[in-house]
Amino acid sequence: MNKFKTILLIILFNGIVMSQNYDFEHSLYYNYEMFKEHSLQNRLFKHSDIVKLISNLKKNKIFEVNVAGKSVEGREIYLLSIGSGKKKIFLWSQMHGDEPTATMALFDIFNFFSDTINYQDIKRQILSNTKIYFMPMVNPDGAEVFNRRNALSIDLNRDANRLQTPEAKTLMSVFDSLKADFGFNLHDQNHRYTAGNTFKSAAISFLAPPINYEKQVDLVRLNAIKLIGSLFKMLSRYVPGHIAKYSDDYEPRAFGDTFQKKGTSTILVESGGWQNDPEKQFLRKLNFILLLSAIKQISENSFQNISEGIYESIPFNEEKLFDVVLRNLTMNKNGNKIKVDIGINFEEILTSDKKNLYRKASIEDIGDLSVFYGYTDVDLNGYELAEAKTYKEKSFSLKEIKSLSLTEIYNGGYTNLLAKNKFEDEFFDLPVNVIRNHKKELSTRFVIGAMPNFLIKKDGKVEYVVINGFLQRVSDNQDYIGNGVVIK
Ligand SMILES: [Zn+2]
């Protein structure tokens, strides 16, 4: 080998090593705030919020903006594109209305490309090699009411074959017109999945959807598998052990599987759960980084040297998490004492004005939960469960509740109060529940499906209360991170 060839090889080798150091991604991780679209602050943004942002993007010549179709209720479904390269990349988000994390990240990505100062060389390289198409919020009617399904109650991701909904028709016709090289199918999954049999939440789960029941790997799917392998390596730097693989059962009615089969290397990205991140802002940031990384890697074809074994090694999603696990509590039933763990999950409920989400808890499991984990996971060995009651001596307004000593209420054995007339709130940020209909009794039975409201005692003294599933220590006035609910 002559000297020149050696040098060339070193340059090539360094090039590969460089790209696998993921320096670009690392820089994005620390500079993310520069690009974050701050008008999207939580998961409840609506179509009108993104319409405003898109009309601003129309003024920027680098974006081509078109209306690709309309939803059942007449909301526009937009297609934005950028770049002039040969390789086509298509990203679509929120075909399930209550899965908005990636939509927020797409608007961060639009800010990244709109910026005229930073990462100019990388952007030039990306935009000369690729043309990128974005369809944010495929299901705007669902987003309006924070619902998975569209206004006809149809799950769009089961309508890829029949194409009975205008949203699915729009997605399919854009797909057919593009014949993109790569597709990104952007969703949110249950935040209680773990990455394999661990206590680590699946922050991001990937899938290269199969093309048939045999889960055959053709060249189209192989590209998706390799790129996921590279994204897994890159993301593991930030969320090690928190990346999983989504179930790879073939679903012929789903878009991902259908697009892969039709020849576009398709990657499913599911944003899952992260401790203390209910609005998924950290997961949004991970989406921003992983999608830009994917775009860059496609533009330079640098994922091709990644072994498919990495994808195979990614653990599958497992259901090992509860929102709350309270362990080793003593339950006293007719003089019989037994030791139990209690698993509690929250359901998110949209208020009737559609402006807020609050949480309502239910008991999911009672017994030996030693193979499960909780986002909140507390050992209460030596403590005893006791039923809580409703305080019925008088009724309260919200203002009165706010000035009450809740410690006294708890020490009296109560977790629920009666509401005065005109109590319009559906929930509030206080550790107590309120019953609006005074004739209604809030069940304090300790059974599966019941709302977890109870006292936790030691030596006869109330040490903790559980209000709507949230554990609260009685002695110190710790900040309450949960919400009480109003029982109608
Ligand atoms: Zn989904």
Tab-separated table of N, CA, C and O and ligand atoms in Angstrom, residues 95-96 99 148 157 186-189 270, ligand 1:
chain	number	residue	atom	x	y	z
A	95	MET	N	-50.771	11.390	14.175
A	95	MET	CA	-51.977	10.794	13.574
A	95	MET	C	-52.910	10.331	14.695
A	95	MET	O	-54.081	10.091	14.463
A	96	HIS	N	-52.362	10.199	15.894
A	96	HIS	CA	-53.182	10.031	17.094
A	96	HIS	C	-53.193	11.379	17.814
A	96	HIS	O	-52.127	11.892	18.181
A	99	GLU	N	-51.105	12.407	20.920
A	99	GLU	CA	-49.678	12.033	20.882
A	99	GLU	C	-48.870	13.160	20.224
A	99	GLU	O	-48.394	13.032	19.102
A	148	ARG	N	-57.164	10.138	20.892
A	148	ARG	CA	-56.392	9.318	19.953
A	148	ARG	C	-57.023	9.312	18.557
A	148	ARG	O	-56.362	9.457	17.549
A	157	ASN	N	-54.514	4.953	12.315
A	157	ASN	CA	-53.460	3.966	12.066
A	157	ASN	C	-54.007	2.561	11.866
A	157	ASN	O	-53.258	1.587	11.861
A	186	LEU	N	-44.301	9.192	13.619
A	186	LEU	CA	-43.985	9.755	14.937
A	186	LEU	C	-45.184	9.697	15.887
A	186	LEU	O	-46.227	10.293	15.617
A	187	HIS	N	-44.997	8.979	16.971
A	187	HIS	CA	-46.085	8.698	17.925
A	187	HIS	C	-45.623	8.902	19.375
A	187	HIS	O	-44.442	9.069	19.649
A	188	ASP	N	-46.618	8.818	20.286
A	188	ASP	CA	-46.353	8.674	21.722
A	188	ASP	C	-46.898	7.327	22.169
A	188	ASP	O	-47.953	6.910	21.703
A	189	GLN	N	-46.177	6.685	23.073
A	189	GLN	CA	-46.656	5.407	23.610
A	189	GLN	C	-46.934	5.554	25.110
A	189	GLN	O	-46.611	6.567	25.723
A	270	GLU	N	-41.525	6.175	18.982
A	270	GLU	CA	-42.545	6.322	20.023
A	270	GLU	C	-41.930	7.052	21.213
A	270	GLU	O	-40.956	6.580	21.794
B	1	ZN	ZN	-49.844	6.446	18.144
